[in-house]
C-alpha cells in the first residue's frame, strides 16, 4: 500500500501541472478539443451527414450542426442500443447511463463510450482527489477507504451485449482493479438495485472499516447516515468512522444539506468539495475550498458552448464560445463530447464567476423554474432565499419543492412551497415572511409581481412530516442513484402528487 500511495501522489503531481495550463491556455485547449472530436468522428454516420471533414472553424461547425435535444438524438440512441456501430462516435457503445431527469418521467439513455469513460467520467474523480491532496498535503485520506453508495445496472432490453444503469454503477463496473483497495463496500453490494436492501448491507459490512471519505449525492447519503446512527446508537458519524475527512458531493445543491451534515459530522476539520458531474459528462471541480465556485475542466474530451438565458428558446439564439462569455450572466450549457453528443443542450444553467482560470456555478435548469406569472424564479433564487430564512429562524430544511397556484375567478396567483424540515422554525409564519421578502430582494420580477399583491399574493407554505419526500420518491421508483428531487416546476404536477400523499388533495 505505501508504494501504491507514492505512485498515486506522483501521478497527482503530474496531473496538477497539466491542470495549470487551464489557467494559461484555456481557449487553445478548447480549440484543440473541438478539432480532435471532429477528427475522431468524421467517418461516423453523424460526421458524414454533417460534413465534419470540411469543418475548419467553430463557425462552420455551428453552421453544419444544429443544436440538439435528447429527442433529436433519440433515434440514434435506439439504434446504438440495438448494437449498431459508428453512428455518433466510432465503434460500438456498450454502456448507457439511464437518466430520469427531473422535468420528465421518461428515461433518457445517454451513450457512454469507452473514451468518455476513460477520459472524462473516471478521470474526474481522480482529479478531485489530486486537487484535494495538493491543497491538503497532510491528508490521510489514502490510508482509508471511500464509502460508495452506488447505483444499479442491468442488461439492455434491446441487446444482451450492452447495459444501462446509473452512471455511478457504470463507473464501478469499469474502474481499474486496484480501486477495490480504496473502496467500500464490495462492488456486488454497492450495485444492489433495491435501495433499502443496499443501505442495510452497506451498514453490515462497513462499520468496521476505516472510512475516510465518501462521494456522491448528498440527499441519499443523508438517508444512509441517519440509518447508520439509528442502528449503532451513536450520536454522530465520527463515533463510527473517526477518520472521516472529506465529502466530494455533486448532483444537487449542497447548501440545503450543509447544516445537517455539520450536525452528524461535528468537526471543523471535515472538508466538503463540490463537483459538477452528470450522465453526459464531468464538468467542474471545486479546487479552492475558500470559494464556492468550480474550475471548469477543459481537457476531458468536452467542447463547451453557451446560450445566454435571455435568448434561450428564441428561434436563433446566440451561442457563445468560452472566449465570448461574460461574468455573472446566466447561460444554458451546450456540449460536444467524446460520447458522441454534438451541440447537445443538457438542460443545466451556469454562470461564470472568474476567468483565467474559468470558474463556474450551477444556477439551475433550463426547464426548472417558475414563470407562471412572468416572475422568472430560478433555483439559484430559491436556494439563496431558503438559506436566508433558515439563518434568521434557526430552521433546517431537509427537502422542498415549489410551484404555482394559478389564478381563479376570485383568487390571485401565488407560489406554493412544500417543505420538509429537519428542524422546524418556531414560527412558521415568520419563516414564510422572511422567505417571501428574500425572494423579492433576490428577484426583481418576483418583487414586481408581489407589489401590493397585485398579481401574486403571499406565498403558501405547507409543512410536510419527516419522510414525506423519501416516500414520494419511493412511490415514483426514483430512490437512490442519480435521482433528484425536483425543486421548482412551472406546473402543479409535483405539488399535487405530494398534496395527495399528505391527504389534503389540492
Coordinates of C-alpha atoms in Angstrom, one line a residue:
X1 CA 0.0 0.0 0.0
X2 CA 2.8 2.6 0.8
X3 CA 4.3 2.0 -2.7
X4 CA 0.8 2.4 -4.3
X5 CA 0.2 5.6 -2.4
X6 CA 3.6 7.0 -3.6
X7 CA 2.7 6.2 -7.2
X8 CA -0.7 7.9 -6.8
X9 CA 0.9 11.0 -5.4
X10 CA 3.4 11.2 -8.2
X11 CA 0.6 10.9 -10.8
X12 CA -1.3 13.6 -8.9
X13 CA 1.7 16.0 -9.1
X14 CA 2.0 15.4 -12.9
X15 CA -1.8 15.9 -13.4
X16 CA -1.7 19.2 -11.4
X17 CA 0.9 20.6 -13.8
X18 CA -1.5 19.7 -16.7
X19 CA -4.4 21.5 -15.0
X20 CA -2.2 24.6 -14.5
X21 CA -2.5 25.0 -18.3
X22 CA -6.2 25.7 -17.8
X23 CA -5.2 29.0 -16.3
X24 CA -2.8 29.9 -19.1
X25 CA -4.2 28.5 -22.3
X26 CA -8.0 27.8 -21.8
X27 CA -9.0 28.8 -25.3
X28 CA -6.2 26.9 -27.0
X29 CA -7.2 23.7 -25.0
X30 CA -10.8 24.1 -26.1
X31 CA -10.0 24.7 -29.7
X32 CA -7.8 21.6 -29.7
X33 CA -10.5 19.6 -28.1
X34 CA -13.1 20.6 -30.7
X35 CA -10.9 19.6 -33.7
X36 CA -9.8 16.4 -32.0
X37 CA -13.5 15.4 -31.6
X38 CA -14.3 16.3 -35.2
X39 CA -11.3 14.3 -36.5
X40 CA -12.3 11.2 -34.4
X41 CA -16.0 11.3 -35.6
X42 CA -15.6 12.4 -39.2
X43 CA -16.2 8.9 -40.6
X44 CA -19.2 8.1 -38.5
X45 CA -22.8 8.4 -39.9
X46 CA -23.3 11.6 -38.0
X47 CA -19.9 13.0 -39.1
X48 CA -20.6 12.3 -42.7
X49 CA -24.1 13.7 -42.5
X50 CA -22.8 17.0 -41.0
X51 CA -19.7 17.3 -43.2
X52 CA -17.2 17.1 -40.3
X53 CA -14.4 16.6 -42.9
X54 CA -15.0 20.2 -44.2
X55 CA -15.3 22.0 -40.9
X56 CA -12.3 24.3 -40.4
X57 CA -13.6 26.7 -37.7
X58 CA -16.1 27.0 -34.9
X59 CA -18.5 29.0 -37.1
X60 CA -18.5 26.3 -39.8
X61 CA -19.1 23.7 -37.1
X62 CA -22.1 25.6 -35.8
X63 CA -23.5 26.1 -39.3
X64 CA -23.1 22.4 -40.1
X65 CA -24.5 21.1 -36.8
X66 CA -27.8 22.4 -35.3
X67 CA -28.4 22.5 -31.5
X68 CA -29.6 19.1 -30.2
X69 CA -32.0 17.9 -27.6
X70 CA -32.4 14.3 -26.4
X71 CA -35.4 13.9 -28.7
X72 CA -33.2 14.8 -31.6
X73 CA -30.7 12.1 -30.9
X74 CA -33.1 9.5 -29.6
X75 CA -33.4 7.6 -32.9
X76 CA -29.6 7.2 -33.0
X77 CA -29.5 6.1 -29.4
X78 CA -32.1 3.4 -30.0
X79 CA -30.0 2.1 -32.9
X80 CA -26.9 2.1 -30.8
X81 CA -28.8 0.1 -28.1
X82 CA -29.6 -2.5 -30.7
X83 CA -25.9 -2.9 -31.4
X84 CA -25.3 -0.7 -34.5
X85 CA -21.9 1.0 -34.6
X86 CA -20.1 4.1 -36.0
X87 CA -23.3 6.2 -35.6
X88 CA -22.4 9.2 -33.3
X89 CA -18.9 8.1 -32.4
X90 CA -16.6 5.4 -33.8
X91 CA -17.3 1.8 -32.6
X92 CA -19.9 0.0 -30.6
X93 CA -21.4 1.6 -27.4
X94 CA -21.7 -0.9 -24.6
X95 CA -22.9 1.3 -21.8
X96 CA -25.8 3.7 -21.5
X97 CA -26.4 6.0 -18.5
X98 CA -30.0 6.0 -17.6
X99 CA -31.1 9.4 -16.6
X100 CA -34.7 10.1 -15.4
X101 CA -34.0 13.8 -15.1
X102 CA -36.4 16.0 -13.1
X103 CA -38.5 17.5 -15.9
X104 CA -39.8 14.3 -17.5
X105 CA -40.9 10.9 -16.3
X106 CA -39.4 9.3 -19.4
X107 CA -36.0 7.8 -19.1
X108 CA -33.1 9.0 -21.2
X109 CA -30.3 6.7 -22.2
X110 CA -27.1 8.7 -22.6
X111 CA -24.3 6.9 -24.6
X112 CA -21.2 6.3 -22.5
X113 CA -18.3 5.4 -24.9
X114 CA -15.0 3.8 -23.9
X115 CA -13.3 7.2 -24.5
X116 CA -15.9 9.1 -22.4
X117 CA -15.4 6.6 -19.5
X118 CA -11.6 6.8 -19.5
X119 CA -11.0 10.4 -20.4
X120 CA -14.0 12.0 -18.6
X121 CA -16.1 10.1 -16.1
X122 CA -13.3 8.1 -14.5
X123 CA -10.7 11.0 -14.8
X124 CA -12.9 13.4 -12.9
X125 CA -12.9 11.7 -9.6
X126 CA -9.1 11.1 -9.9
X127 CA -8.7 14.9 -10.4
X128 CA -11.0 15.6 -7.4
X129 CA -8.6 13.8 -5.1
X130 CA -5.5 15.1 -6.9
X131 CA -6.6 18.6 -6.2
X132 CA -7.7 17.8 -2.7
X133 CA -4.4 16.2 -1.7
X134 CA -2.5 19.0 -3.3
X135 CA -4.3 21.6 -1.1
X136 CA -4.3 19.3 1.9
X137 CA -0.7 17.8 1.9
X138 CA -1.1 16.3 5.4
X139 CA -4.3 14.4 4.3
X140 CA -4.6 10.8 5.4
X141 CA -7.5 10.1 3.0
X142 CA -5.4 7.5 1.1
X143 CA -4.9 5.5 4.3
X144 CA -8.6 4.7 4.5
X145 CA -11.5 3.8 2.2
X146 CA -14.0 5.8 0.2
X147 CA -17.6 4.8 1.1
X148 CA -19.5 4.2 -2.1
X149 CA -23.3 4.3 -2.4
X150 CA -23.5 3.1 -6.0
X151 CA -26.5 2.9 -8.3
X152 CA -27.5 -0.2 -10.2
X153 CA -27.4 -1.6 -13.8
X154 CA -29.0 -4.3 -15.9
X155 CA -28.7 -5.9 -19.2
X156 CA -30.1 -3.8 -22.0
X157 CA -33.6 -4.9 -23.1
X158 CA -32.6 -4.2 -26.7
X159 CA -29.3 -6.1 -26.9
X160 CA -27.7 -8.6 -24.5
X161 CA -24.2 -7.2 -25.2
X162 CA -25.0 -3.8 -23.8
X163 CA -26.1 -2.5 -20.5
X164 CA -27.9 0.5 -19.0
X165 CA -27.9 1.9 -15.4
X166 CA -27.0 4.7 -13.1
X167 CA -23.7 6.4 -14.1
X168 CA -22.3 5.5 -10.7
X169 CA -22.9 1.8 -11.4
X170 CA -21.3 2.1 -14.8
X171 CA -18.2 3.7 -13.2
X172 CA -17.9 1.0 -10.6
X173 CA -18.0 -1.7 -13.3
X174 CA -15.3 0.0 -15.3
X175 CA -12.9 1.2 -12.6
X176 CA -9.4 -0.4 -12.5
X177 CA -9.0 -3.4 -10.3
X178 CA -6.9 -1.6 -7.7
X179 CA -9.9 0.7 -6.9
X180 CA -11.1 -2.1 -4.7
X181 CA -8.2 -1.3 -2.3
X182 CA -9.7 2.2 -1.7
X183 CA -13.4 1.5 -1.9
X184 CA -16.0 0.0 0.5
X185 CA -18.3 -1.9 0.3
X186 CA -17.6 -4.5 -2.4
X187 CA -19.0 -3.8 -5.8
X188 CA -21.7 -6.5 -5.5
X189 CA -23.2 -4.7 -2.5
X190 CA -22.7 -1.2 -4.0
X191 CA -24.6 -2.3 -7.1
X192 CA -27.7 -3.8 -5.3
X193 CA -30.7 -2.4 -7.1
X194 CA -33.1 -2.2 -4.2
X195 CA -32.0 0.9 -2.2
X196 CA -33.1 -0.1 1.3
X197 CA -31.5 -3.5 1.0
X198 CA -28.3 -1.8 -0.2
X199 CA -28.3 0.5 2.8
X200 CA -28.6 -2.3 5.2
X201 CA -25.9 -4.4 3.5
X202 CA -23.6 -1.3 3.4
X203 CA -24.1 -0.8 7.2
X204 CA -23.4 -4.5 7.9
X205 CA -20.1 -4.5 6.0
X206 CA -18.6 -1.1 6.6
X207 CA -18.9 -0.2 10.2
X208 CA -15.5 -1.8 11.0
X209 CA -13.8 -0.2 8.0
X210 CA -11.6 2.9 8.2
X211 CA -13.8 5.2 6.1
X212 CA -12.0 8.5 5.4
X213 CA -14.1 9.8 2.5
X214 CA -17.4 9.5 0.6
X215 CA -18.5 10.8 -2.7
X216 CA -21.9 11.3 -4.3
X217 CA -25.4 12.8 -4.0
X218 CA -25.9 14.5 -0.5
X219 CA -29.6 13.6 -0.1
X220 CA -29.1 9.8 -0.5
X221 CA -26.0 9.7 1.7
X222 CA -28.0 11.5 4.4
X223 CA -30.6 8.7 4.3
X224 CA -27.7 6.2 4.8
X225 CA -26.1 8.1 7.6
X226 CA -29.2 8.6 9.6
X227 CA -29.8 4.8 9.4
X228 CA -26.2 4.2 10.5
X229 CA -26.8 6.3 13.6
X230 CA -30.1 4.6 14.3
X231 CA -28.6 1.2 14.1
X232 CA -25.4 1.9 16.0
X233 CA -27.0 4.2 18.6
X234 CA -24.1 6.7 18.1
X235 CA -24.7 10.4 18.3
X236 CA -22.6 11.3 15.3
X237 CA -20.6 9.7 12.4
X238 CA -17.2 10.4 14.0
X239 CA -18.1 7.9 16.7
X240 CA -18.5 5.3 13.9
X241 CA -15.7 6.5 11.5
X242 CA -13.4 8.7 13.5
X243 CA -11.1 9.4 10.5
X244 CA -13.7 10.9 8.2
X245 CA -12.1 13.7 6.3
X246 CA -13.8 14.7 3.0
X247 CA -17.1 14.5 1.2
X248 CA -16.9 15.1 -2.6
X249 CA -20.6 16.0 -3.4
X250 CA -22.5 16.7 -6.5
X251 CA -25.8 16.1 -8.3
X252 CA -27.8 18.6 -6.2
X253 CA -27.1 21.9 -4.5
X254 CA -25.3 21.1 -1.2
X255 CA -26.4 24.2 0.7
X256 CA -29.8 22.9 1.9
X257 CA -28.0 19.9 3.5
X258 CA -24.9 21.7 4.9
X259 CA -26.3 22.3 8.4
X260 CA -27.5 18.7 8.7
X261 CA -24.0 17.4 7.7
X262 CA -22.4 19.7 10.3
X263 CA -24.6 18.1 13.0
X264 CA -23.9 14.5 12.1
X265 CA -20.2 15.2 11.4
X266 CA -19.3 17.7 14.1
X267 CA -15.8 18.5 13.0
X268 CA -14.2 21.8 11.8
X269 CA -11.6 19.6 10.0
X270 CA -14.2 18.0 7.7
X271 CA -13.8 19.1 4.1
X272 CA -16.6 19.4 1.6
X273 CA -15.6 19.5 -2.1
X274 CA -18.3 20.3 -4.8
X275 CA -18.2 18.6 -8.1
X276 CA -20.3 19.0 -11.2
X277 CA -20.8 15.7 -12.9
X278 CA -23.8 14.3 -14.8
X279 CA -24.7 11.4 -17.1
X280 CA -23.5 13.5 -20.0
X281 CA -20.0 14.3 -18.6
X282 CA -17.9 15.5 -15.7
X283 CA -17.6 19.3 -15.9
X284 CA -16.3 21.0 -12.8
X285 CA -14.3 20.6 -9.6
X286 CA -14.1 22.9 -6.6
X287 CA -10.4 23.4 -6.4
X288 CA -10.4 26.0 -3.6
X289 CA -12.4 25.3 -0.5
X290 CA -12.4 29.1 0.4
X291 CA -14.5 29.7 -2.8
X292 CA -17.9 28.3 -3.6
X293 CA -17.3 28.0 -7.4
X294 CA -15.8 25.3 -9.5
X295 CA -12.9 25.1 -12.0
X296 CA -14.3 24.3 -15.5
X297 CA -12.5 21.1 -16.6
X298 CA -11.3 21.7 -20.2
X299 CA -9.4 18.6 -21.3
X300 CA -12.0 15.8 -20.7
X301 CA -13.0 15.5 -24.3
X302 CA -15.8 18.0 -24.0
X303 CA -16.2 21.2 -26.1
X304 CA -18.4 23.8 -24.4
X305 CA -20.7 26.4 -25.8
X306 CA -23.1 28.7 -24.0
X307 CA -26.5 30.2 -24.8
X308 CA -27.5 33.4 -22.9
X309 CA -30.7 32.5 -21.0
X310 CA -32.1 35.8 -22.0
X311 CA -32.2 34.3 -25.6
X312 CA -32.9 30.7 -24.7
X313 CA -35.9 29.4 -26.5
X314 CA -35.8 32.0 -29.2
X315 CA -35.6 31.0 -32.9
X316 CA -31.9 32.0 -33.4
X317 CA -30.2 32.5 -30.0
X318 CA -26.6 33.5 -29.9
X319 CA -24.3 30.6 -29.0
X320 CA -21.1 31.7 -27.5
X321 CA -17.6 30.1 -27.2
X322 CA -15.6 30.2 -23.9
X323 CA -13.8 33.3 -25.2
X324 CA -17.1 35.2 -25.6
X325 CA -18.7 34.6 -22.2
X326 CA -19.3 37.4 -19.6
X327 CA -19.1 37.1 -15.8
X328 CA -22.3 36.6 -13.8
X329 CA -24.5 36.1 -16.8
X330 CA -26.9 33.1 -16.8
X331 CA -26.1 30.6 -19.6
X332 CA -27.6 27.3 -20.8
X333 CA -24.8 24.8 -21.2
X334 CA -24.2 23.1 -24.7
X335 CA -21.7 20.3 -25.1
X336 CA -20.0 18.3 -27.8
X337 CA -18.3 15.2 -26.4
X338 CA -16.3 12.0 -26.9
X339 CA -19.6 10.2 -26.1
X340 CA -21.0 11.3 -29.4
X341 CA -23.1 14.1 -28.2
X342 CA -23.0 17.0 -30.6
X343 CA -24.0 20.5 -29.6
X344 CA -26.2 18.9 -27.0
X345 CA -28.3 21.0 -24.6
X346 CA -28.0 19.2 -21.3
X347 CA -30.6 21.3 -19.5
X348 CA -28.4 22.9 -16.9
X349 CA -27.7 26.6 -16.5
X350 CA -24.5 28.1 -15.2
X351 CA -22.8 31.4 -14.6
X352 CA -19.1 32.3 -14.7
X353 CA -17.5 33.8 -11.6
X354 CA -14.0 34.1 -12.9
X355 CA -11.8 34.0 -16.0
X356 CA -8.2 32.7 -16.2
X357 CA -9.0 30.2 -14.8
X358 CA -12.6 29.9 -15.8
X359 CA -14.8 29.1 -12.8
X360 CA -18.5 28.4 -12.7
X361 CA -21.5 28.0 -10.5
X362 CA -24.5 25.8 -11.4
X363 CA -27.6 28.1 -11.2
X364 CA -30.4 25.7 -12.1
X365 CA -32.2 24.0 -15.0
X366 CA -33.5 25.4 -18.3
X367 CA -36.9 23.8 -17.5
X368 CA -36.7 24.0 -13.8
X369 CA -38.1 27.4 -12.8
X370 CA -41.4 29.1 -12.0
X371 CA -42.6 31.6 -14.6
X372 CA -46.4 31.2 -14.5
X373 CA -46.8 35.0 -13.9
X374 CA -43.7 36.4 -15.5
X375 CA -41.6 36.2 -12.3
X376 CA -38.8 34.0 -13.8
X377 CA -37.9 32.4 -10.5
X378 CA -34.9 30.1 -10.8
X379 CA -33.3 27.5 -8.4
X380 CA -30.5 29.9 -7.5
X381 CA -33.1 32.4 -6.2
X382 CA -34.9 29.7 -4.2
X383 CA -31.7 28.2 -2.6
X384 CA -30.4 31.6 -1.6
X385 CA -33.8 32.7 -0.1
X386 CA -34.1 29.5 1.9
X387 CA -30.6 30.0 3.2
X388 CA -31.6 33.5 4.4
X389 CA -34.8 32.3 6.0
X390 CA -33.0 29.4 7.8
X391 CA -30.3 31.8 9.0
X392 CA -32.8 34.1 10.6
X393 CA -35.1 31.5 12.1
X394 CA -32.7 28.7 13.1
X395 CA -34.6 26.3 10.8
X396 CA -33.0 23.5 8.8
X397 CA -34.6 22.4 5.6
X398 CA -34.5 18.7 4.7
X399 CA -36.3 18.8 1.3
X400 CA -38.6 21.1 -0.6
X401 CA -40.4 21.7 -3.9
X402 CA -42.4 24.7 -5.2
X403 CA -44.7 25.6 -8.0
X404 CA -47.5 27.9 -8.9
X405 CA -51.0 28.4 -7.5
X406 CA -52.9 29.5 -10.6
X407 CA -55.4 32.4 -10.5
X408 CA -59.1 31.6 -10.0
X409 CA -62.2 33.6 -10.6
X410 CA -61.9 35.1 -7.1
X411 CA -58.3 34.5 -6.2
X412 CA -54.9 35.8 -7.2
X413 CA -51.9 33.7 -8.2
X414 CA -49.2 32.6 -5.7
X415 CA -46.3 30.2 -5.2
X416 CA -46.8 27.1 -3.1
X417 CA -43.9 25.7 -1.2
X418 CA -43.9 22.2 0.4
X419 CA -41.1 22.0 2.8
X420 CA -39.9 19.1 5.0
X421 CA -37.8 20.4 7.9
X422 CA -35.1 18.6 9.7
X423 CA -35.6 21.4 12.3
X424 CA -38.8 23.3 12.0
X425 CA -38.8 27.1 12.8
X426 CA -40.6 28.1 16.0
X427 CA -42.8 30.4 14.0
X428 CA -43.7 29.1 10.5
X429 CA -45.4 32.3 9.5
X430 CA -42.2 34.3 10.4
X431 CA -40.2 31.8 8.2
X432 CA -42.7 32.3 5.4
X433 CA -42.4 36.1 5.6
X434 CA -38.6 36.1 5.5
X435 CA -38.6 33.6 2.6
X436 CA -41.0 35.8 0.6
X437 CA -39.1 39.0 1.4
X438 CA -35.8 37.3 0.4
X439 CA -37.3 36.2 -2.9
X440 CA -38.3 39.9 -3.5
X441 CA -34.8 41.0 -2.8
X442 CA -33.2 38.4 -5.0
X443 CA -35.6 38.6 -8.0
X444 CA -36.9 42.0 -9.2
X445 CA -39.5 40.3 -11.4
X446 CA -40.9 38.4 -8.4
X447 CA -40.9 41.6 -6.4
X448 CA -42.8 43.5 -9.1
X449 CA -45.5 40.7 -9.3
X450 CA -45.8 40.8 -5.5
X451 CA -46.1 44.6 -5.3
X452 CA -49.3 45.3 -3.3
X453 CA -50.4 41.7 -4.0
X454 CA -51.5 42.9 -7.5
X455 CA -50.5 39.7 -9.3
X456 CA -49.1 37.4 -6.7
X457 CA -50.2 37.1 -3.1
X458 CA -48.0 35.9 -0.2
X459 CA -46.6 32.5 -0.9
X460 CA -48.3 29.5 0.5
X461 CA -46.3 27.2 2.7
X462 CA -47.2 23.6 3.5
X463 CA -45.0 21.8 6.1
X464 CA -44.6 18.1 5.3
X465 CA -43.9 15.5 8.0
X466 CA -40.4 13.9 8.0
X467 CA -40.1 11.1 5.5
X468 CA -42.7 12.6 3.1
X469 CA -40.2 13.3 0.2
X470 CA -38.5 9.9 0.6
X471 CA -41.8 8.1 0.5
X472 CA -42.9 10.2 -2.6
X473 CA -39.7 9.4 -4.4
X474 CA -40.0 5.7 -3.5
X475 CA -43.6 5.6 -4.9
X476 CA -42.2 7.1 -8.1
X477 CA -39.5 4.5 -8.3
X478 CA -36.8 7.1 -8.1
X479 CA -34.9 6.3 -4.9
X480 CA -31.1 6.4 -4.8
X481 CA -28.6 6.7 -7.7
X482 CA -28.8 9.8 -9.9
X483 CA -32.4 10.6 -9.0
X484 CA -33.0 14.1 -7.7
X485 CA -36.0 15.7 -6.0
X486 CA -37.5 18.3 -8.4
X487 CA -37.2 21.7 -6.7
X488 CA -39.2 24.1 -9.0
X489 CA -41.8 23.4 -11.6
X490 CA -43.9 25.6 -13.8
X491 CA -46.9 23.4 -13.3
X492 CA -48.6 21.6 -10.4
X493 CA -47.7 18.0 -11.2
X494 CA -45.3 17.5 -8.3
X495 CA -47.2 19.7 -5.9
X496 CA -50.4 17.8 -6.4
X497 CA -48.7 14.4 -6.1
X498 CA -47.3 15.4 -2.7
X499 CA -50.5 17.0 -1.5
X500 CA -52.3 13.7 -2.3
X501 CA -49.7 11.9 -0.2
X502 CA -50.3 14.4 2.6
X503 CA -54.0 13.6 2.4
X504 CA -55.0 17.2 1.7
X505 CA -55.7 17.0 -2.0
X506 CA -55.1 20.2 -3.9

